Tab-separated table of C-alpha atoms (C1' of nucleotides) in Angstrom:
chain	number	residue	atom	x	y	z
A	1	MET	CA	33.435	-26.007	-32.510
A	2	VAL	CA	34.868	-23.021	-30.680
A	3	ARG	CA	31.387	-22.103	-29.553
A	4	THR	CA	31.006	-25.544	-28.002
A	5	PHE	CA	34.340	-25.110	-26.251
A	6	TYR	CA	33.123	-21.837	-24.906
A	7	ARG	CA	29.862	-23.317	-23.640
A	8	LEU	CA	31.627	-26.207	-21.939
A	9	GLN	CA	33.981	-23.774	-20.334
A	10	ARG	CA	31.195	-21.510	-19.155
A	11	GLN	CA	29.682	-24.562	-17.502
A	12	VAL	CA	32.922	-25.167	-15.645
A	13	GLU	CA	33.187	-21.489	-14.782
A	14	LEU	CA	29.700	-21.436	-13.305
A	15	SER	CA	30.556	-24.426	-11.151
A	16	LEU	CA	33.775	-22.797	-9.949
A	17	THR	CA	31.916	-19.613	-9.043
A	18	GLY	CA	30.119	-21.658	-6.395
A	19	HIS	CA	33.519	-22.244	-4.803
A	20	GLY	CA	34.559	-18.611	-4.997
A	21	LEU	CA	37.077	-19.322	-7.742
A	22	THR	CA	37.501	-17.963	-11.241
A	23	LEU	CA	38.734	-20.124	-14.104
A	24	PRO	CA	42.204	-18.517	-14.225
A	25	GLN	CA	42.514	-18.910	-10.454
A	26	PHE	CA	41.560	-22.569	-10.647
A	27	ASP	CA	43.974	-22.994	-13.516
A	28	VAL	CA	46.799	-21.603	-11.393
A	29	LEU	CA	45.961	-23.819	-8.424
A	30	ALA	CA	45.677	-26.911	-10.634
A	31	THR	CA	48.940	-26.088	-12.393
A	32	LEU	CA	50.706	-25.644	-9.064
A	33	GLY	CA	49.145	-28.907	-7.945
A	34	SER	CA	51.197	-30.746	-10.532
A	35	ASP	CA	54.134	-28.336	-10.979
A	36	GLU	CA	54.798	-26.543	-7.743
A	37	GLY	CA	57.702	-24.126	-7.542
A	38	ILE	CA	57.546	-22.704	-11.056
A	39	THR	CA	58.238	-19.010	-11.652
A	40	GLN	CA	55.664	-16.376	-12.516
A	41	GLN	CA	57.010	-16.185	-16.051
A	42	GLU	CA	56.551	-19.904	-16.514
A	43	LEU	CA	53.056	-19.592	-15.128
A	44	ALA	CA	52.320	-16.785	-17.574
A	45	GLY	CA	53.508	-19.009	-20.407
A	46	ARG	CA	51.194	-21.804	-19.340
A	47	LEU	CA	48.162	-19.553	-19.067
A	48	LEU	CA	49.032	-17.680	-22.273
A	49	VAL	CA	48.776	-14.437	-20.382
A	50	THR	CA	51.249	-11.612	-19.678
A	51	LYS	CA	53.384	-11.560	-16.553
A	52	GLY	CA	51.597	-8.410	-15.440
A	53	ASN	CA	48.294	-10.234	-15.388
A	54	VAL	CA	49.707	-13.262	-13.577
A	55	CYS	CA	50.894	-10.835	-10.944
A	56	GLY	CA	47.328	-9.689	-10.286
A	57	VAL	CA	45.904	-13.195	-10.159
A	58	LEU	CA	48.633	-14.236	-7.716
A	59	ASP	CA	47.953	-11.152	-5.599
A	60	ARG	CA	44.355	-12.279	-5.177
A	61	LEU	CA	45.252	-15.929	-4.594
A	62	SER	CA	47.864	-15.051	-1.978
A	63	MET	CA	45.440	-12.634	-0.330
A	64	MET	CA	43.111	-15.631	0.067
A	65	GLY	CA	46.088	-17.452	1.536
A	66	TRP	CA	46.191	-20.179	-1.086
A	67	VAL	CA	49.574	-19.536	-2.701
A	68	GLU	CA	52.824	-17.953	-1.629
A	69	ARG	CA	55.782	-16.402	-3.443
A	70	ARG	CA	59.157	-17.636	-2.312
A	71	PRO	CA	62.253	-15.800	-3.540
A	72	ASP	CA	64.402	-17.948	-5.801
A	73	PRO	CA	67.675	-18.621	-3.947
A	74	ASP	CA	69.633	-18.692	-7.211
A	75	ASP	CA	68.070	-15.642	-8.886
A	76	GLY	CA	67.323	-12.539	-6.877
A	77	ARG	CA	64.770	-11.390	-9.444
A	78	ALA	CA	62.605	-14.502	-9.592
A	79	ASN	CA	59.902	-15.949	-7.359
A	80	ARG	CA	59.002	-19.585	-6.981
A	81	ILE	CA	55.261	-20.055	-6.533
A	82	HIS	CA	54.030	-22.597	-4.022
A	83	LEU	CA	50.662	-23.792	-2.758
A	84	THR	CA	50.054	-23.202	0.930
A	85	ALA	CA	48.462	-25.859	3.110
A	86	ALA	CA	45.182	-23.972	2.741
A	87	GLY	CA	45.638	-23.867	-1.031
A	88	ARG	CA	46.190	-27.596	-1.170
A	89	LYS	CA	43.090	-28.076	0.933
A	90	LYS	CA	41.054	-25.796	-1.305
A	91	LEU	CA	42.199	-27.674	-4.392
A	92	ALA	CA	41.313	-30.992	-2.768
A	93	GLU	CA	37.904	-29.554	-1.961
A	94	VAL	CA	37.151	-28.314	-5.464
A	95	MET	CA	38.618	-31.156	-7.501
A	96	PRO	CA	36.052	-33.878	-6.777
A	97	GLU	CA	33.146	-31.682	-7.894
A	98	HIS	CA	35.166	-30.548	-10.851
A	99	HIS	CA	35.829	-34.114	-11.915
A	100	ALA	CA	32.183	-34.971	-11.369
A	101	LEU	CA	31.182	-32.127	-13.670
A	102	VAL	CA	33.611	-33.183	-16.375
A	103	LEU	CA	32.301	-36.712	-16.028
A	104	LYS	CA	28.738	-35.464	-16.306
A	105	MET	CA	29.564	-33.344	-19.325
A	106	THR	CA	31.216	-36.252	-21.075
A	107	LEU	CA	28.409	-38.639	-20.154
A	108	PRO	CA	27.036	-38.763	-23.697
A	109	LEU	CA	30.362	-40.264	-24.745
A	110	SER	CA	31.504	-43.814	-24.200
A	111	ASP	CA	34.523	-44.531	-22.013
A	112	ALA	CA	36.521	-45.297	-25.112
A	113	ASP	CA	35.471	-41.991	-26.666
A	114	VAL	CA	36.517	-40.082	-23.589
A	115	LYS	CA	39.925	-41.733	-23.740
A	116	VAL	CA	40.277	-40.744	-27.377
A	117	LEU	CA	39.134	-37.221	-26.598
A	118	ARG	CA	41.611	-36.932	-23.764
A	119	SER	CA	44.539	-38.128	-25.853
A	120	MET	CA	43.546	-35.756	-28.652
A	121	LEU	CA	43.453	-32.828	-26.271
A	122	GLU	CA	46.856	-33.811	-24.923
A	123	ALA	CA	48.218	-33.831	-28.458
A	124	LEU	CA	46.719	-30.396	-29.073
A	125	ASP	CA	48.070	-29.121	-25.783
A	126	ARG	CA	51.571	-30.225	-26.607
A	127	ALA	CA	51.282	-28.421	-29.931
A	128	ILE	CA	50.681	-25.026	-28.292
A	129	GLU	CA	53.917	-23.046	-28.322
A	130	PRO	CA	56.293	-25.966	-27.928
A	131	GLU	CA	59.283	-23.756	-28.839
A	132	PRO	CA	58.818	-20.288	-27.306
B	1	MET	CA	41.532	-31.464	-19.743
B	2	VAL	CA	39.864	-28.214	-18.723
B	3	ARG	CA	43.257	-26.546	-18.668
B	4	THR	CA	43.812	-27.609	-22.266
B	5	PHE	CA	40.410	-26.241	-23.207
B	6	TYR	CA	41.389	-22.996	-21.593
B	7	ARG	CA	44.682	-22.817	-23.433
B	8	LEU	CA	43.054	-23.538	-26.776
B	9	GLN	CA	40.503	-20.883	-26.076
B	10	ARG	CA	43.119	-18.324	-25.083
B	11	GLN	CA	44.773	-19.004	-28.419
B	12	VAL	CA	41.510	-18.224	-30.199
B	13	GLU	CA	40.987	-15.186	-28.017
B	14	LEU	CA	44.422	-13.799	-28.854
B	15	SER	CA	43.692	-14.198	-32.540
B	16	LEU	CA	40.334	-12.448	-32.211
B	17	THR	CA	41.950	-9.562	-30.366
B	18	GLY	CA	43.784	-8.780	-33.593
B	19	HIS	CA	40.386	-8.213	-35.182
B	20	GLY	CA	39.122	-6.042	-32.348
B	21	LEU	CA	36.738	-8.741	-31.154
B	22	THR	CA	36.365	-10.513	-27.842
B	23	LEU	CA	35.349	-14.162	-27.616
B	24	PRO	CA	31.793	-13.430	-26.411
B	25	GLN	CA	31.381	-10.877	-29.188
B	26	PHE	CA	32.576	-13.339	-31.791
B	27	ASP	CA	30.283	-15.933	-30.284
B	28	VAL	CA	27.304	-13.609	-30.697
B	29	LEU	CA	28.182	-12.778	-34.297
B	30	ALA	CA	28.721	-16.439	-35.177
B	31	THR	CA	25.480	-17.447	-33.469
B	32	LEU	CA	23.579	-14.770	-35.355
B	33	GLY	CA	25.279	-15.947	-38.523
B	34	SER	CA	23.437	-19.233	-38.246
B	35	ASP	CA	20.383	-18.192	-36.209
B	36	GLU	CA	19.504	-14.629	-37.004
B	37	GLY	CA	16.448	-13.074	-35.391
B	38	ILE	CA	16.625	-14.778	-31.993
B	39	THR	CA	15.728	-12.864	-28.845
B	40	GLN	CA	18.172	-11.619	-26.223
B	41	GLN	CA	16.924	-14.240	-23.793
B	42	GLU	CA	17.626	-17.002	-26.301
B	43	LEU	CA	21.051	-15.522	-26.888
B	44	ALA	CA	21.686	-15.475	-23.140
B	45	GLY	CA	20.736	-19.156	-22.990
B	46	ARG	CA	23.202	-20.025	-25.756
B	47	LEU	CA	26.069	-18.133	-24.141
B	48	LEU	CA	25.186	-19.389	-20.639
B	49	VAL	CA	25.172	-15.805	-19.432
B	50	THR	CA	22.496	-13.613	-17.837
B	51	LYS	CA	20.263	-11.363	-19.925
B	52	GLY	CA	21.813	-8.338	-18.205
B	53	ASN	CA	25.224	-9.268	-19.527
B	54	VAL	CA	23.950	-9.979	-23.030
B	55	CYS	CA	22.546	-6.479	-22.947
B	56	GLY	CA	26.008	-5.005	-22.436
B	57	VAL	CA	27.654	-7.122	-25.129
B	58	LEU	CA	24.906	-6.144	-27.590
B	59	ASP	CA	25.335	-2.482	-26.644
B	60	ARG	CA	28.966	-2.669	-27.691
B	61	LEU	CA	28.274	-4.675	-30.839
B	62	SER	CA	25.521	-2.316	-31.963
B	63	MET	CA	27.730	0.670	-31.183
B	64	MET	CA	30.212	-0.829	-33.639
B	65	GLY	CA	27.308	-1.111	-36.063
B	66	TRP	CA	27.472	-4.892	-36.375
B	67	VAL	CA	24.112	-5.911	-34.912
B	68	GLU	CA	20.741	-4.258	-34.510
B	69	ARG	CA	17.781	-4.822	-32.204
B	70	ARG	CA	14.437	-4.976	-33.958
B	71	PRO	CA	11.279	-4.924	-31.825
B	72	ASP	CA	9.358	-8.183	-32.022
B	73	PRO	CA	6.061	-7.432	-33.798
B	74	ASP	CA	4.231	-10.078	-31.778
B	75	ASP	CA	5.659	-9.269	-28.329
B	76	GLY	CA	6.159	-5.672	-27.260
B	77	ARG	CA	8.713	-6.698	-24.665
B	78	ALA	CA	11.086	-8.677	-26.877
B	79	ASN	CA	13.768	-7.735	-29.380
B	80	ARG	CA	14.870	-9.766	-32.355
B	81	ILE	CA	18.615	-9.498	-32.908
B	82	HIS	CA	19.919	-9.183	-36.440
B	83	LEU	CA	23.293	-8.809	-38.103
B	84	THR	CA	23.734	-5.604	-40.072
B	85	ALA	CA	25.408	-5.595	-43.481
B	86	ALA	CA	28.581	-4.425	-41.747
B	87	GLY	CA	28.229	-7.219	-39.202
B	88	ARG	CA	27.917	-9.810	-41.915
B	89	LYS	CA	30.980	-8.337	-43.615
B	90	LYS	CA	32.957	-8.410	-40.356
B	91	LEU	CA	32.033	-12.044	-39.773
B	92	ALA	CA	33.061	-12.936	-43.321
B	93	GLU	CA	36.346	-11.145	-42.701
B	94	VAL	CA	37.144	-12.932	-39.436
B	95	MET	CA	35.918	-16.423	-40.256
B	96	PRO	CA	38.653	-17.480	-42.727
B	97	GLU	CA	41.427	-16.685	-40.261
B	98	HIS	CA	39.448	-18.294	-37.498
B	99	HIS	CA	39.057	-21.489	-39.512
B	100	ALA	CA	42.731	-21.399	-40.415
B	101	LEU	CA	43.631	-21.184	-36.735
B	102	VAL	CA	41.356	-24.077	-35.803
B	103	LEU	CA	42.884	-26.047	-38.648
B	104	LYS	CA	46.378	-25.194	-37.417
B	105	MET	CA	45.502	-26.109	-33.844
B	106	THR	CA	44.110	-29.466	-34.919
B	107	LEU	CA	47.044	-30.145	-37.226
B	108	PRO	CA	48.552	-32.768	-34.916
B	109	LEU	CA	45.393	-34.790	-35.452
B	110	SER	CA	44.484	-36.804	-38.517
B	111	ASP	CA	41.457	-35.845	-40.606
B	112	ALA	CA	39.621	-38.807	-39.173
B	113	ASP	CA	40.475	-37.722	-35.646
B	114	VAL	CA	39.203	-34.221	-36.283
B	115	LYS	CA	35.925	-35.682	-37.519
B	116	VAL	CA	35.625	-37.767	-34.387
B	117	LEU	CA	36.501	-34.792	-32.215
B	118	ARG	CA	33.926	-32.652	-33.953
B	119	SER	CA	31.150	-35.208	-33.552
B	120	MET	CA	32.066	-35.669	-29.888
B	121	LEU	CA	31.882	-31.960	-29.264
B	122	GLU	CA	28.525	-31.816	-31.013
B	123	ALA	CA	27.268	-34.578	-28.739
B	124	LEU	CA	28.543	-32.684	-25.699
B	125	ASP	CA	27.012	-29.461	-26.949
B	126	ARG	CA	23.613	-31.064	-27.351
B	127	ALA	CA	23.870	-32.343	-23.797
B	128	ILE	CA	24.212	-28.845	-22.321
B	129	GLU	CA	20.836	-27.757	-20.949
B	130	PRO	CA	18.680	-29.585	-23.470
B	131	GLU	CA	15.561	-28.948	-21.375
B	132	PRO	CA	15.758	-25.458	-19.836
C	1	DT	C1'	1.982	-11.923	-11.501
C	2	DA	C1'	5.487	-13.329	-14.853
C	3	DT	C1'	8.547	-12.128	-18.490
C	4	DT	C1'	11.734	-9.144	-21.605
C	5	DG	C1'	14.873	-6.038	-21.482
C	6	DT	C1'	17.543	-2.192	-19.083
C	7	DT	C1'	20.389	-0.130	-15.631
C	8	DA	C1'	23.701	0.027	-11.654
C	9	DT	C1'	27.478	-1.781	-8.810
C	10	DA	C1'	31.424	-4.303	-7.700
C	11	DC	C1'	34.916	-7.503	-8.916
C	12	DT	C1'	37.970	-10.034	-12.068
C	13	DC	C1'	40.458	-10.510	-16.191
C	14	DT	C1'	43.014	-8.737	-20.058
C	15	DA	C1'	45.999	-5.537	-23.088
C	16	DT	C1'	49.297	-2.205	-22.911
C	17	DA	C1'	53.025	0.096	-21.183
C	18	DA	C1'	56.087	2.259	-17.863
C	19	DC	C1'	58.709	1.184	-13.802
C	20	DT	C1'	62.141	-1.196	-10.223
C	21	DA	C1'	65.531	-4.555	-9.106
C	22	DT	C1'	68.542	-7.865	-10.207
C	23	DA	C1'	71.670	-10.356	-13.752
D	1	DT	C1'	71.398	-4.497	-21.787
D	2	DA	C1'	68.241	-7.964	-20.766
D	3	DT	C1'	65.175	-10.317	-17.592
D	4	DA	C1'	61.700	-11.072	-13.401
D	5	DG	C1'	58.490	-8.943	-11.279
D	6	DT	C1'	55.525	-4.819	-10.120
D	7	DT	C1'	52.399	-1.092	-10.847
D	8	DA	C1'	49.004	1.826	-13.419
D	9	DT	C1'	45.302	2.488	-16.659
D	10	DA	C1'	41.497	1.528	-19.518
D	11	DG	C1'	38.197	-1.606	-21.486
D	12	DA	C1'	35.472	-5.805	-21.327
D	13	DG	C1'	32.995	-9.651	-19.115
D	14	DT	C1'	30.406	-11.456	-15.279
D	15	DA	C1'	27.446	-11.923	-10.828
D	16	DT	C1'	23.985	-9.835	-8.542
D	17	DA	C1'	20.085	-7.223	-7.945
D	18	DA	C1'	16.739	-3.624	-8.651
D	19	DC	C1'	13.933	-1.445	-12.182
D	20	DA	C1'	10.566	-0.353	-16.375
D	21	DA	C1'	7.363	-1.895	-19.708
D	22	DT	C1'	4.593	-5.383	-21.608
D	23	DA	C1'	2.021	-9.879	-21.358
DNA sequence: TATTGTTATACTCTATAACTATA
DNA sequence: TATAGTTATAGAGTATAACAATA
Protein backbone atom coordinates (compact mmCIF):
# COMPACT_ATOMS: atom_id res chain seq x y z
CA MET A 1 0.00 0.00 0.00
CA VAL A 2 2.68 2.47 1.00
CA ARG A 3 4.77 1.32 -1.92
CA THR A 4 1.90 2.16 -4.26
CA PHE A 5 1.60 5.58 -2.66
CA TYR A 6 5.26 6.09 -3.25
CA ARG A 7 5.05 5.06 -6.90
CA LEU A 8 2.09 7.33 -7.55
CA GLN A 9 3.94 10.15 -5.92
CA ARG A 10 7.09 9.53 -7.91
CA GLN A 11 4.94 9.78 -11.01
CA VAL A 12 3.72 13.18 -9.89
CA GLU A 13 7.24 14.21 -8.96
CA LEU A 14 8.57 13.30 -12.39
CA SER A 15 5.86 15.38 -14.01
CA LEU A 16 6.63 18.35 -11.77
CA THR A 17 10.32 18.12 -12.61
CA GLY A 18 9.37 19.05 -16.17
CA HIS A 19 8.07 22.33 -14.77
CA GLY A 20 11.15 22.99 -12.66
CA LEU A 21 9.28 22.28 -9.44
CA THR A 22 9.85 19.81 -6.64
CA LEU A 23 6.98 18.16 -4.78
CA PRO A 24 7.44 20.23 -1.60
CA GLN A 25 7.60 23.41 -3.69
CA PHE A 26 4.41 22.49 -5.52
CA ASP A 27 2.82 21.64 -2.21
CA VAL A 28 3.64 25.10 -0.88
CA LEU A 29 2.30 26.85 -3.97
CA ALA A 30 -0.89 24.76 -3.93
CA THR A 31 -1.38 25.36 -0.22
CA LEU A 32 -0.94 29.10 -0.69
CA GLY A 33 -3.36 28.89 -3.59
CA SER A 34 -6.12 27.97 -1.19
CA ASP A 35 -4.80 29.50 2.06
CA GLU A 36 -2.78 32.57 1.27
CA GLY A 37 -1.34 34.60 4.12
CA ILE A 38 -0.53 31.78 6.53
CA THR A 39 2.64 31.90 8.63
CA GLN A 40 5.74 29.80 8.10
CA GLN A 41 4.93 27.80 11.22
CA GLU A 42 1.50 26.97 9.90
CA LEU A 43 3.06 25.99 6.61
CA ALA A 44 5.51 23.74 8.43
CA GLY A 45 2.60 22.08 10.21
CA ARG A 46 0.84 21.40 6.93
CA LEU A 47 3.90 19.90 5.28
CA LEU A 48 4.88 17.97 8.42
CA VAL A 49 8.32 19.48 8.22
CA THR A 50 10.35 21.68 10.59
CA LYS A 51 10.28 25.45 10.38
CA GLY A 52 13.96 25.43 9.46
CA ASN A 53 13.23 23.39 6.37
CA VAL A 54 10.26 25.53 5.35
CA CYS A 55 12.63 28.46 5.52
CA GLY A 56 14.87 26.90 2.88
CA VAL A 57 12.02 25.97 0.57
CA LEU A 58 10.63 29.51 0.82
CA ASP A 59 14.08 30.94 0.13
CA ARG A 60 14.16 29.06 -3.17
CA LEU A 61 10.56 29.88 -4.07
CA SER A 62 11.04 33.58 -3.35
CA MET A 63 14.30 33.56 -5.30
CA MET A 64 12.24 32.32 -8.26
CA GLY A 65 9.88 35.19 -7.52
CA TRP A 66 6.86 33.02 -6.84
CA VAL A 67 6.19 33.80 -3.17
CA GLU A 68 6.89 36.69 -0.85
CA ARG A 69 7.17 37.10 2.91
CA ARG A 70 5.19 39.97 4.34
CA PRO A 71 5.80 40.95 7.97
CA ASP A 72 2.77 40.33 10.16
CA PRO A 73 1.46 43.74 11.28
CA ASP A 74 0.28 42.31 14.60
CA ASP A 75 3.34 40.19 15.44
CA GLY A 76 6.81 41.50 14.76
CA ARG A 77 8.22 37.98 14.75
CA ALA A 78 5.92 36.40 12.18
CA ASN A 79 5.73 36.48 8.40
CA ARG A 80 2.64 36.06 6.29
CA ILE A 81 3.38 34.14 3.10
CA HIS A 82 1.77 35.27 -0.13
CA LEU A 83 1.85 34.19 -3.76
CA THR A 84 3.20 36.80 -6.16
CA ALA A 85 1.53 37.44 -9.50
CA ALA A 86 4.22 35.27 -11.08
CA GLY A 87 3.56 32.55 -8.52
CA ARG A 88 -0.13 32.58 -9.28
CA LYS A 89 0.68 32.37 -12.96
CA LYS A 90 3.07 29.47 -12.40
CA LEU A 91 0.45 27.60 -10.39
CA ALA A 92 -2.14 28.20 -13.11
CA GLU A 93 0.36 26.86 -15.62
CA VAL A 94 1.17 23.68 -13.73
CA MET A 95 -2.27 22.80 -12.41
CA PRO A 96 -3.95 21.69 -15.65
CA GLU A 97 -1.20 19.16 -16.42
CA HIS A 98 -1.22 18.08 -12.82
CA HIS A 99 -4.95 17.45 -12.91
CA ALA A 100 -4.58 15.65 -16.22
CA LEU A 101 -1.99 13.35 -14.67
CA VAL A 102 -4.15 12.61 -11.65
CA LEU A 103 -7.02 11.92 -14.01
CA LYS A 104 -4.83 9.61 -16.07
CA MET A 105 -3.58 7.81 -12.99
CA THR A 106 -7.10 7.26 -11.73
CA LEU A 107 -8.35 6.19 -15.15
CA PRO A 108 -8.65 2.53 -14.15
CA LEU A 109 -11.22 3.62 -11.58
CA SER A 110 -14.81 4.56 -12.24
CA ASP A 111 -16.02 8.08 -11.51
CA ALA A 112 -17.84 6.78 -8.49
CA ASP A 113 -14.68 5.07 -7.26
CA VAL A 114 -12.69 8.25 -7.63
CA LYS A 115 -15.28 10.10 -5.57
CA VAL A 116 -15.05 7.46 -2.86
CA LEU A 117 -11.27 7.57 -2.98
CA ARG A 118 -11.27 11.34 -2.69
CA SER A 119 -13.61 11.37 0.29
CA MET A 120 -11.54 8.66 1.98
CA LEU A 121 -8.37 10.65 1.51
CA GLU A 122 -10.08 13.73 2.92
CA ALA A 123 -11.09 11.73 5.98
CA LEU A 124 -7.51 10.51 6.38
CA ASP A 125 -6.17 14.01 5.90
CA ARG A 126 -8.39 15.40 8.60
CA ALA A 127 -7.15 12.67 10.92
CA ILE A 128 -3.51 13.79 10.67
CA GLU A 129 -2.62 15.81 13.75
CA PRO A 130 -6.00 17.40 14.30
CA GLU A 131 -4.96 18.59 17.79
CA PRO A 132 -1.31 19.71 17.72
CA MET B 1 -5.44 14.77 -3.25
CA VAL B 2 -1.72 14.75 -3.98
CA ARG B 3 -1.15 16.92 -0.94
CA THR B 4 -2.91 14.33 1.21
CA PHE B 5 -0.76 11.60 -0.31
CA TYR B 6 2.26 13.64 0.57
CA ARG B 7 1.15 14.16 4.14
CA LEU B 8 0.41 10.48 4.63
CA GLN B 9 3.78 9.64 3.23
CA ARG B 10 5.57 12.14 5.45
CA GLN B 11 3.89 10.44 8.38
CA VAL B 12 5.30 7.09 7.26
CA GLU B 13 8.67 8.67 6.63
CA LEU B 14 8.82 10.14 10.12
CA SER B 15 8.05 6.75 11.59
CA LEU B 16 10.75 5.08 9.50
CA THR B 17 13.29 7.67 10.59
CA GLY B 18 12.95 6.24 14.09
CA HIS B 19 14.23 2.95 12.68
CA GLY B 20 17.11 4.56 10.83
CA LEU B 21 15.48 3.94 7.46
CA THR B 22 14.47 6.27 4.67
CA LEU B 23 11.38 5.65 2.56
CA PRO B 24 13.32 4.51 -0.53
CA GLN B 25 15.39 2.18 1.63
CA PHE B 26 12.29 0.70 3.20
CA ASP B 27 10.78 0.39 -0.25
CA VAL B 28 13.78 -1.61 -1.43
CA LEU B 29 13.71 -3.91 1.59
CA ALA B 30 9.96 -4.48 1.27
CA THR B 31 10.26 -5.12 -2.47
CA LEU B 32 13.03 -7.63 -1.88
CA GLY B 33 10.90 -9.19 0.82
CA SER B 34 8.40 -10.24 -1.81
CA ASP B 35 10.62 -10.40 -4.90
CA GLU B 36 14.10 -11.39 -3.90
CA GLY B 37 16.74 -11.86 -6.58
CA ILE B 38 15.64 -9.13 -8.99
CA THR B 39 18.23 -7.06 -10.84
CA GLN B 40 19.10 -3.44 -10.13
CA GLN B 41 17.41 -2.39 -13.35
CA GLU B 42 14.19 -4.10 -12.30
CA LEU B 43 14.47 -2.44 -8.93
CA ALA B 44 14.94 0.94 -10.62
CA GLY B 45 11.78 0.30 -12.64
CA ARG B 46 9.78 -0.47 -9.50
CA LEU B 47 10.97 2.64 -7.68
CA LEU B 48 10.63 4.84 -10.79
CA VAL B 49 14.20 5.97 -10.30
CA THR B 50 17.32 5.75 -12.47
CA LYS B 51 19.76 2.85 -12.16
CA GLY B 52 22.43 5.31 -10.99
CA ASN B 53 20.32 6.26 -8.00
CA VAL B 54 19.45 2.67 -7.15
CA CYS B 55 23.18 2.06 -7.07
CA GLY B 56 23.62 4.63 -4.30
CA VAL B 57 20.69 3.37 -2.23
CA LEU B 58 22.03 -0.20 -2.51
CA ASP B 59 25.50 1.00 -1.51
CA ARG B 60 24.07 2.34 1.73
CA LEU B 61 21.87 -0.69 2.37
CA SER B 62 24.72 -3.12 1.77
CA MET B 63 27.00 -1.02 3.96
CA MET B 64 24.45 -1.56 6.72
CA GLY B 65 24.65 -5.26 5.89
CA TRP B 66 21.00 -5.60 4.92
CA VAL B 67 21.28 -6.50 1.23
CA GLU B 68 23.90 -8.13 -0.94
CA ARG B 69 24.63 -8.10 -4.67
CA ARG B 70 25.19 -11.52 -6.18
CA PRO B 71 26.53 -11.71 -9.74
CA ASP B 72 24.00 -13.19 -12.15
CA PRO B 73 25.40 -16.55 -13.31
CA ASP B 74 23.78 -16.17 -16.73
CA ASP B 75 24.69 -12.53 -17.40
CA GLY B 76 28.10 -11.19 -16.44
CA ARG B 77 26.80 -7.64 -16.40
CA ALA B 78 23.87 -8.07 -14.02
CA ASN B 79 23.55 -8.41 -10.26
CA ARG B 80 20.82 -10.22 -8.40
CA ILE B 81 19.87 -8.39 -5.21
CA HIS B 82 19.20 -10.41 -2.09
CA LEU B 83 18.27 -9.69 1.51
CA THR B 84 20.83 -10.83 4.05
CA ALA B 85 19.78 -12.54 7.28
CA ALA B 86 20.22 -9.19 9.02
CA GLY B 87 18.12 -7.51 6.34
CA ARG B 88 15.33 -10.00 6.81
CA LYS B 89 15.52 -9.43 10.57
CA LYS B 90 15.40 -5.65 10.11
CA LEU B 91 12.35 -5.93 7.87
CA ALA B 92 10.63 -8.18 10.39
CA GLU B 93 11.44 -5.62 13.07
CA VAL B 94 10.05 -2.63 11.17
CA MET B 95 7.00 -4.20 9.56
CA PRO B 96 4.79 -4.57 12.67
CA GLU B 97 5.12 -0.90 13.56
CA HIS B 98 4.65 0.03 9.95
CA HIS B 99 1.43 -1.97 9.75
CA ALA B 100 0.27 -0.48 13.03
CA LEU B 101 0.81 3.01 11.63
CA VAL B 102 -1.08 2.24 8.43
CA LEU B 103 -3.86 0.79 10.56
CA LYS B 104 -3.89 3.91 12.72
CA MET B 105 -3.90 6.19 9.69
CA THR B 106 -6.82 4.32 8.15
CA LEU B 107 -8.71 4.22 11.44
CA PRO B 108 -11.25 6.83 10.33
CA LEU B 109 -12.30 4.40 7.62
CA SER B 110 -14.43 1.31 8.05
CA ASP B 111 -12.97 -2.13 7.34
CA ALA B 112 -14.97 -2.24 4.16
CA ASP B 113 -13.63 1.14 3.11
CA VAL B 114 -10.06 0.04 3.71
CA LYS B 115 -10.66 -2.99 1.51
CA VAL B 116 -12.02 -0.78 -1.24
CA LEU B 117 -9.13 1.63 -0.85
CA ARG B 118 -6.63 -1.19 -1.03
CA SER B 119 -8.15 -2.67 -4.18
CA MET B 120 -8.25 0.78 -5.78
CA LEU B 121 -4.60 1.35 -5.04
CA GLU B 122 -3.76 -2.06 -6.46
CA ALA B 123 -5.61 -1.14 -9.64
CA LEU B 124 -3.71 2.15 -9.83
CA ASP B 125 -0.42 0.39 -9.15
CA ARG B 126 -0.99 -2.05 -11.98
CA ALA B 127 -1.68 0.87 -14.28
CA ILE B 128 1.75 2.43 -13.71
CA GLU B 129 4.00 1.55 -16.65
CA PRO B 130 2.51 -1.85 -17.39
CA GLU B 131 4.38 -2.02 -20.71
CA PRO B 132 7.86 -0.50 -20.28
C1' DT C 1 26.05 -1.46 -30.79
C1' DA C 2 23.14 -2.09 -26.72
C1' DT C 3 22.76 -3.09 -21.93
C1' DT C 4 24.11 -3.50 -16.76
C1' DG C 5 26.11 -1.36 -13.46
C1' DT C 6 29.33 2.35 -11.58
C1' DT C 7 30.99 6.92 -10.78
C1' DA C 8 30.81 12.09 -10.58
C1' DT C 9 28.45 16.54 -10.04
C1' DA C 10 25.09 19.67 -8.61
C1' DC C 11 20.84 20.64 -6.39
C1' DT C 12 17.04 19.84 -3.14
C1' DC C 13 15.17 18.02 0.94
C1' DT C 14 15.44 16.56 5.67
C1' DA C 15 17.07 16.11 10.72
C1' DT C 16 19.25 18.40 14.18
C1' DA C 17 20.59 22.14 16.72
C1' DA C 18 22.26 26.74 17.79
C1' DC C 19 21.14 31.50 17.01
C1' DT C 20 18.47 36.29 16.68
C1' DA C 21 14.48 39.05 17.41
C1' DT C 22 10.29 39.82 19.17
C1' DA C 23 6.44 38.75 22.71
C1' DT D 1 10.71 32.48 29.15
C1' DA D 2 8.55 31.21 25.05
C1' DT D 3 7.77 31.78 20.14
C1' DA D 4 8.79 32.99 14.88
C1' DG D 5 12.09 32.86 11.98
C1' DT D 6 17.04 32.21 10.49
C1' DT D 7 21.36 29.94 9.85
C1' DA D 8 24.69 26.00 9.81
C1' DT D 9 25.88 21.22 9.17
C1' DA D 10 25.64 16.60 7.68
C1' DG D 11 23.35 12.89 5.33
C1' DA D 12 20.23 11.17 1.80
C1' DG D 13 17.72 11.24 -2.61
C1' DT D 14 17.42 12.65 -7.37
C1' DA D 15 18.59 14.40 -12.30
C1' DT D 16 21.96 14.24 -15.49
C1' DA D 17 25.68 12.51 -17.86
C1' DA D 18 29.94 10.11 -18.72
C1' DC D 19 32.24 5.72 -18.02
C1' DA D 20 33.58 0.41 -17.71
C1' DA D 21 32.53 -4.25 -18.67
C1' DT D 22 29.77 -7.61 -20.79
C1' DA D 23 26.34 -9.19 -24.35
